[in-house]
CSV table of C-alpha atoms in Angstrom, one decimal:
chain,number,residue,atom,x,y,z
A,1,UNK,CA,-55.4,-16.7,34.9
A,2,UNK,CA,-56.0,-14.1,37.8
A,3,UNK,CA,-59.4,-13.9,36.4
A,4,UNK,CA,-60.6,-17.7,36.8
A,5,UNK,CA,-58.6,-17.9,40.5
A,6,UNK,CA,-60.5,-14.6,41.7
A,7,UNK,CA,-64.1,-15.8,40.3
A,8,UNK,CA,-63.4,-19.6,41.8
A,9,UNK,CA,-62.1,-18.0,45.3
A,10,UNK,CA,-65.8,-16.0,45.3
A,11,UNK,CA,-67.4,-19.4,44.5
A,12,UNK,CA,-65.9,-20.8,47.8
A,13,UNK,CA,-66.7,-17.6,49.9
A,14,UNK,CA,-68.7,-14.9,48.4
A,15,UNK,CA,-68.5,-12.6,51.5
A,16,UNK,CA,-64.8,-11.2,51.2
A,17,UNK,CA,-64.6,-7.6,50.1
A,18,UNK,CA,-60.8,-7.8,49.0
A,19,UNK,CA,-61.5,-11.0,46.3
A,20,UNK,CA,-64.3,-8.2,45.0
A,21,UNK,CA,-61.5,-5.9,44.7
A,22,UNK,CA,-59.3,-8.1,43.6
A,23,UNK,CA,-60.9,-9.3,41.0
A,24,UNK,CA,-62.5,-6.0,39.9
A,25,UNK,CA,-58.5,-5.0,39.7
A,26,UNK,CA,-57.9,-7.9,37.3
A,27,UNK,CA,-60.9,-6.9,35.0
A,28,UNK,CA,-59.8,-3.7,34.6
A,29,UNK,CA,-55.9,-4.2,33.8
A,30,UNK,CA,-57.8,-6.7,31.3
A,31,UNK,CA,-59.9,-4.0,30.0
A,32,UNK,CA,-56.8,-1.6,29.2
A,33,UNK,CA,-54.7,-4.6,27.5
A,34,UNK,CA,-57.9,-4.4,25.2
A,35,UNK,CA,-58.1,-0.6,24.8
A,36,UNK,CA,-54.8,-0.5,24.2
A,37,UNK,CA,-55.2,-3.0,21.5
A,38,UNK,CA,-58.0,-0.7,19.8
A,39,UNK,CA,-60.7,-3.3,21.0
A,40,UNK,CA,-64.2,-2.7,22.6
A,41,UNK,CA,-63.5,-2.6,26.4
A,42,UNK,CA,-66.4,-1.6,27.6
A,43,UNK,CA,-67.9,-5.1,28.4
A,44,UNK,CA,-64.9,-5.6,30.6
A,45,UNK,CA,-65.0,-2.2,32.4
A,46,UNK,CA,-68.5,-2.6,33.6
A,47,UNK,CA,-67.5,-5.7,34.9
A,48,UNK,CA,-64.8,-4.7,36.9
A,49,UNK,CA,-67.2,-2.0,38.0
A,50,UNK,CA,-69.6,-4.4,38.9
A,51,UNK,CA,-66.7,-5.6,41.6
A,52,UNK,CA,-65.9,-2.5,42.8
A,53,UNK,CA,-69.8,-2.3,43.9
A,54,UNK,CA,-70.0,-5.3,45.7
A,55,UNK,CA,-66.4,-4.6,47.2
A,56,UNK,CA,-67.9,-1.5,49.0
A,57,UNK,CA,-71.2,-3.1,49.7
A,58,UNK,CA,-69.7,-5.2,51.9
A,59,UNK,CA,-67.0,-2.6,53.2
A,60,UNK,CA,-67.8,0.8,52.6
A,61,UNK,CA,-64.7,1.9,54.0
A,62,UNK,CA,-62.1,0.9,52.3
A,63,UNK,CA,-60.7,4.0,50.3
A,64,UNK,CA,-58.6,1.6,47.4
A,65,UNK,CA,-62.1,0.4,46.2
A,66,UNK,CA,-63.6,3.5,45.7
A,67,UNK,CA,-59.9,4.8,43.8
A,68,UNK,CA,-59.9,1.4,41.6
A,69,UNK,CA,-63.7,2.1,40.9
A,70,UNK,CA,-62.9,6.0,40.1
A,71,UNK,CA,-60.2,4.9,37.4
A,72,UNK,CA,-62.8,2.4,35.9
A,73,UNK,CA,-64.9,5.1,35.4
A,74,UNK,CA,-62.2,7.1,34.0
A,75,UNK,CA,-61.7,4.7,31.7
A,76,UNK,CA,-65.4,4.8,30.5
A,77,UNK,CA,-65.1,7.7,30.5
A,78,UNK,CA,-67.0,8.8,33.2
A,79,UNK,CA,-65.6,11.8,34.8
A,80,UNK,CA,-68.3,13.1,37.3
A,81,UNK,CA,-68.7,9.8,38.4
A,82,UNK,CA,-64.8,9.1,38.5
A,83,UNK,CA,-64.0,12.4,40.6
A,84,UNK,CA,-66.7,11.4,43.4
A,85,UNK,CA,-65.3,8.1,44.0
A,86,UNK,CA,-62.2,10.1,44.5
A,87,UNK,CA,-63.8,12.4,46.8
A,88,UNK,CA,-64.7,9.3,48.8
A,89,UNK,CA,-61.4,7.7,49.1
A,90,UNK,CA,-60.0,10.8,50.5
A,91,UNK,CA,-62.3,11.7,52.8
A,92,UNK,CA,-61.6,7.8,54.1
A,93,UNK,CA,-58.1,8.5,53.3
A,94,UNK,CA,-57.0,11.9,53.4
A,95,UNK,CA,-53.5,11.4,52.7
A,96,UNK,CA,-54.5,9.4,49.4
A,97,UNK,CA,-52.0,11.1,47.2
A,98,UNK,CA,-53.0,9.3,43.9
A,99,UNK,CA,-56.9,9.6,44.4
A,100,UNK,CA,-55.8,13.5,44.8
A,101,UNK,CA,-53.8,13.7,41.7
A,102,UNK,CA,-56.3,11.1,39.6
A,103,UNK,CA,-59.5,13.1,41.2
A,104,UNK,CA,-57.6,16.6,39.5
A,105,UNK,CA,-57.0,14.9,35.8
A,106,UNK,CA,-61.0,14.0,35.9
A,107,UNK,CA,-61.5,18.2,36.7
A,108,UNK,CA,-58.9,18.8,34.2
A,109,UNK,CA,-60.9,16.7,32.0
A,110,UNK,CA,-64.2,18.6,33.0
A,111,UNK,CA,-63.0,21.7,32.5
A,112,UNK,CA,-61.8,23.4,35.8
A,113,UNK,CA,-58.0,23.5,35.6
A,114,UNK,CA,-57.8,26.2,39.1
A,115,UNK,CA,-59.5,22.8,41.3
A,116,UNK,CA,-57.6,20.3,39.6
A,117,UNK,CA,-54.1,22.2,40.0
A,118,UNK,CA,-55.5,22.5,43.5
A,119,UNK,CA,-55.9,18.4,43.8
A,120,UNK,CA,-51.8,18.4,42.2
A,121,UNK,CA,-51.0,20.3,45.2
A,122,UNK,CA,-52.7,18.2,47.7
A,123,UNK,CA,-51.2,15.3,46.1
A,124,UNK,CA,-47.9,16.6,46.5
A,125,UNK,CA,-48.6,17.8,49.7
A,126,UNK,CA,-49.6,14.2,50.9
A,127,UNK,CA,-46.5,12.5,48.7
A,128,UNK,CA,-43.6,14.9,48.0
A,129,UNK,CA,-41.9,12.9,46.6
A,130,UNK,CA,-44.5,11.8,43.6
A,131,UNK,CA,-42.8,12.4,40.5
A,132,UNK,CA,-46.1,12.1,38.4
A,133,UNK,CA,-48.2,15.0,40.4
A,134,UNK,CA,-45.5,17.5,40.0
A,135,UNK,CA,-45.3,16.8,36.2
A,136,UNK,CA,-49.4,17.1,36.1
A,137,UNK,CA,-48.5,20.7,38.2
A,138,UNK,CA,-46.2,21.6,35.4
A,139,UNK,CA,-48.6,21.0,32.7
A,140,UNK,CA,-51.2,22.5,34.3
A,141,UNK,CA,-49.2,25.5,34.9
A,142,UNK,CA,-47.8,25.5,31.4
A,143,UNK,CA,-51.9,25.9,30.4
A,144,UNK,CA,-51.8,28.8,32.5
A,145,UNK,CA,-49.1,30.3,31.5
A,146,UNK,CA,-46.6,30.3,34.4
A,147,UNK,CA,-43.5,28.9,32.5
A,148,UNK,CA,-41.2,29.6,35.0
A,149,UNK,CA,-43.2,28.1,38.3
A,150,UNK,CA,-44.1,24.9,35.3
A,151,UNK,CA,-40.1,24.6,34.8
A,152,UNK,CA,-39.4,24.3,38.7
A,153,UNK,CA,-42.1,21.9,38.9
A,154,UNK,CA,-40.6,19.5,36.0
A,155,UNK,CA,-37.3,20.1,37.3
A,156,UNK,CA,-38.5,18.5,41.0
A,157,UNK,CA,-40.3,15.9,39.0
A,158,UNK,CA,-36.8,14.9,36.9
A,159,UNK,CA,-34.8,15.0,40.2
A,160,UNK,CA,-37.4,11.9,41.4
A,161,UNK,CA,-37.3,10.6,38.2
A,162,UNK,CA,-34.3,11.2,36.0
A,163,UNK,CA,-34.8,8.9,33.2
A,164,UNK,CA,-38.3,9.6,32.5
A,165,UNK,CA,-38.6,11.1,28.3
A,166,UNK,CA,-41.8,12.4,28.9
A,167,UNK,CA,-40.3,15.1,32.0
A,168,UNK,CA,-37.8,16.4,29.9
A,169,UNK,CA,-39.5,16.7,26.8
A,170,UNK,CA,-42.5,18.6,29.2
A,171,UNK,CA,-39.8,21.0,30.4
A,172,UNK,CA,-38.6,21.3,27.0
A,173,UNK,CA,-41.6,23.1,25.6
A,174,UNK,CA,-41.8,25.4,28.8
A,175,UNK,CA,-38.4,26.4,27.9
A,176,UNK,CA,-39.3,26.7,24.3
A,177,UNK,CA,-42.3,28.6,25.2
A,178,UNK,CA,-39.7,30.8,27.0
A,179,UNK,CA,-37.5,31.3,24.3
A,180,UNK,CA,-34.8,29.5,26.3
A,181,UNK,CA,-34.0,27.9,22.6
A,182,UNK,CA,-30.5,26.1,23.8
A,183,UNK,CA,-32.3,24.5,26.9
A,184,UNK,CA,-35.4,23.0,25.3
A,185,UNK,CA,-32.9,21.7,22.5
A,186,UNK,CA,-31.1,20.0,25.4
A,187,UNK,CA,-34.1,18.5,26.9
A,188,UNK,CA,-35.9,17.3,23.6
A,189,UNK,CA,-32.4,15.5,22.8
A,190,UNK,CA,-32.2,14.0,26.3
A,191,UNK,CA,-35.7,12.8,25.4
A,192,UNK,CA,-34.5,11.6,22.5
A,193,UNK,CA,-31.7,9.6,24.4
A,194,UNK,CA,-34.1,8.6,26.9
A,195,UNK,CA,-36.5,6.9,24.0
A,196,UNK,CA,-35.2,6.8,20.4
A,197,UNK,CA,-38.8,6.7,19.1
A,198,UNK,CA,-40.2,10.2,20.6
A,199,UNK,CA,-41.7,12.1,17.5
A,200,UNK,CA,-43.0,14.9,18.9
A,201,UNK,CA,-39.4,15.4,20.5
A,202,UNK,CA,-37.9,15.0,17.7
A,203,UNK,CA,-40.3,17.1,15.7
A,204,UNK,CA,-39.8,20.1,18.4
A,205,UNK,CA,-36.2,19.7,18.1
A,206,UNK,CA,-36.6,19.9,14.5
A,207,UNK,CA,-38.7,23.6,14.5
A,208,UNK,CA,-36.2,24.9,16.9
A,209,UNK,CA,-33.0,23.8,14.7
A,210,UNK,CA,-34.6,25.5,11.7
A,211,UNK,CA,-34.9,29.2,13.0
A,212,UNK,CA,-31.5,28.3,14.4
A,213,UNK,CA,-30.8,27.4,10.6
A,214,UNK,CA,-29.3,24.3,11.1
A,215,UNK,CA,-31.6,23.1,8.3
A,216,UNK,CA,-30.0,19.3,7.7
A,217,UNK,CA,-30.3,18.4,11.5
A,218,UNK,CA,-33.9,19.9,11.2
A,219,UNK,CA,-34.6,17.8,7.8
A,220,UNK,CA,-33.4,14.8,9.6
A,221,UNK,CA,-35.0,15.4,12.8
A,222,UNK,CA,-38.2,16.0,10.8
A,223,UNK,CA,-38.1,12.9,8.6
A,224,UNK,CA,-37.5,10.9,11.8
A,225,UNK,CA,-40.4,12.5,13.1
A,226,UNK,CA,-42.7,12.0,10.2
A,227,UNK,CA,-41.7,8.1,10.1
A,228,UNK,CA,-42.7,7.4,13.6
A,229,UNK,CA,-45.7,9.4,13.4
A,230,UNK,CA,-46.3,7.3,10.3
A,231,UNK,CA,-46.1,4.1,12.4
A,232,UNK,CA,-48.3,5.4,14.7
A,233,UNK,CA,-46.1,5.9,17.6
A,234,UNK,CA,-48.2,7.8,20.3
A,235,UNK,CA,-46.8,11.5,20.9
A,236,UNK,CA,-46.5,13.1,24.9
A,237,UNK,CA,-49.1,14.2,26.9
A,238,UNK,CA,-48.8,18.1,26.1
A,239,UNK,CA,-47.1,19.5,23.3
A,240,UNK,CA,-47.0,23.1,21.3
């Protein structure tokens, strides 16, 4: 395991930063196979933690460790501590484009959606072509209320990555939220195409069908819905 060849590497030579890192980086991908698995992964977080501050004891400035140690905290959740080890790796880094965009969800977390649609920006600013900033730009604009700058946003973000369920579905409740009924039916069925197990897709799809009238495609777009919920399939980030 990664684990065992990181720890026996520091056994040799305890004085590299980047076998730290390294294994901090193994802990942590560790600790989100056990989240993910509904298990206590705390233990494992502050160990990869742990890492991360020896890491940057011995090199302060290398702005990866201070990013891999801000999504540990994220993890805890930690947020304040999380958003200033992402402060840290771009002022090493200023063209960090994830710790921009992962330093803006821990604001969007706090609270202050204006600062972290700010960090979207400078994310996209230092990566245009970062499919997963200008979908957190759409959602955050979505929260404000700007449909139409949130639908040019998703639609740059599908352009970068067309088969992603997730974008469409996201520009299908802006366009629901618009009223556009025929275009967020198309992009909840392109969801649906794109990952055959999308409830809340299919669930959307469902509401609009029924003031459409189309009451069988709703009742079986419903049932679907209910049956994956049932199983406990996780719905999208943002939905109505």
């Amino acid at each position: 395991r990664a684990i065992e060849q990181f720890e026996l590497a520091l056994r040799l030579d305890a004085s590299r930063a980047s076998t730290y890192s390294n294994l901090g980086s193994a802990l942590f991908t560790l600790g989100e196979e056990e989240a993910a698995r509904g298990d206590d992964a705390s233990g494992t977080i502050d160990r990869a933690i742990e890492q991360y501050d020896e890491a940057i004891r011995l090199d302060p400035e290398v702005a990866t460790a201070y990013f891999n140690r801000g999504n540990a905290h994220m993890q805890e959740p930690k947020l304040a501590a999380a958003m200033q080890d992402y402060t840290q790796a771009v002022e090493i880094d200023p063209a960090y484009a994830a710790a921009y965009h992962n330093r803006g969800k821990a604001r969007e977390a706090l609270g202050d959606l204006d600062a972290a649609f700010t960090d979207y920006e400078r994310a996209i600013a230092a990566d245009p072509n970062d499919a997963l900033a200008y979908r957190s730009c759409g959602l955050a604009l979505v929260k404000k209320g700007a449909f139409a700058q949130a639908i040019r946003d998703f639609n740059r973000a599908i352009e970068l990555k067309p088969n992603a369920a997730d974008l469409h579905y996201n520009r299908g409740v802006a366009l629901h939220l618009t009223a556009d009924i025929a275009g967020a039916i198309r992009d909840y069925s392109r969801a649906i195409e794109l990952d055959s197990r999308f409830a809340m897709a299919y669930f959307n799809r469902a509401r609009l069908l029924t003031a459409k009238g189309e009451l069988n495609a709703a009742l079986g777009d419903a049932r679907t819905s209910l049956t994956l919920a049932s199983e406990g399939r996780p719905s999208s980030r943002f939905n109505l």
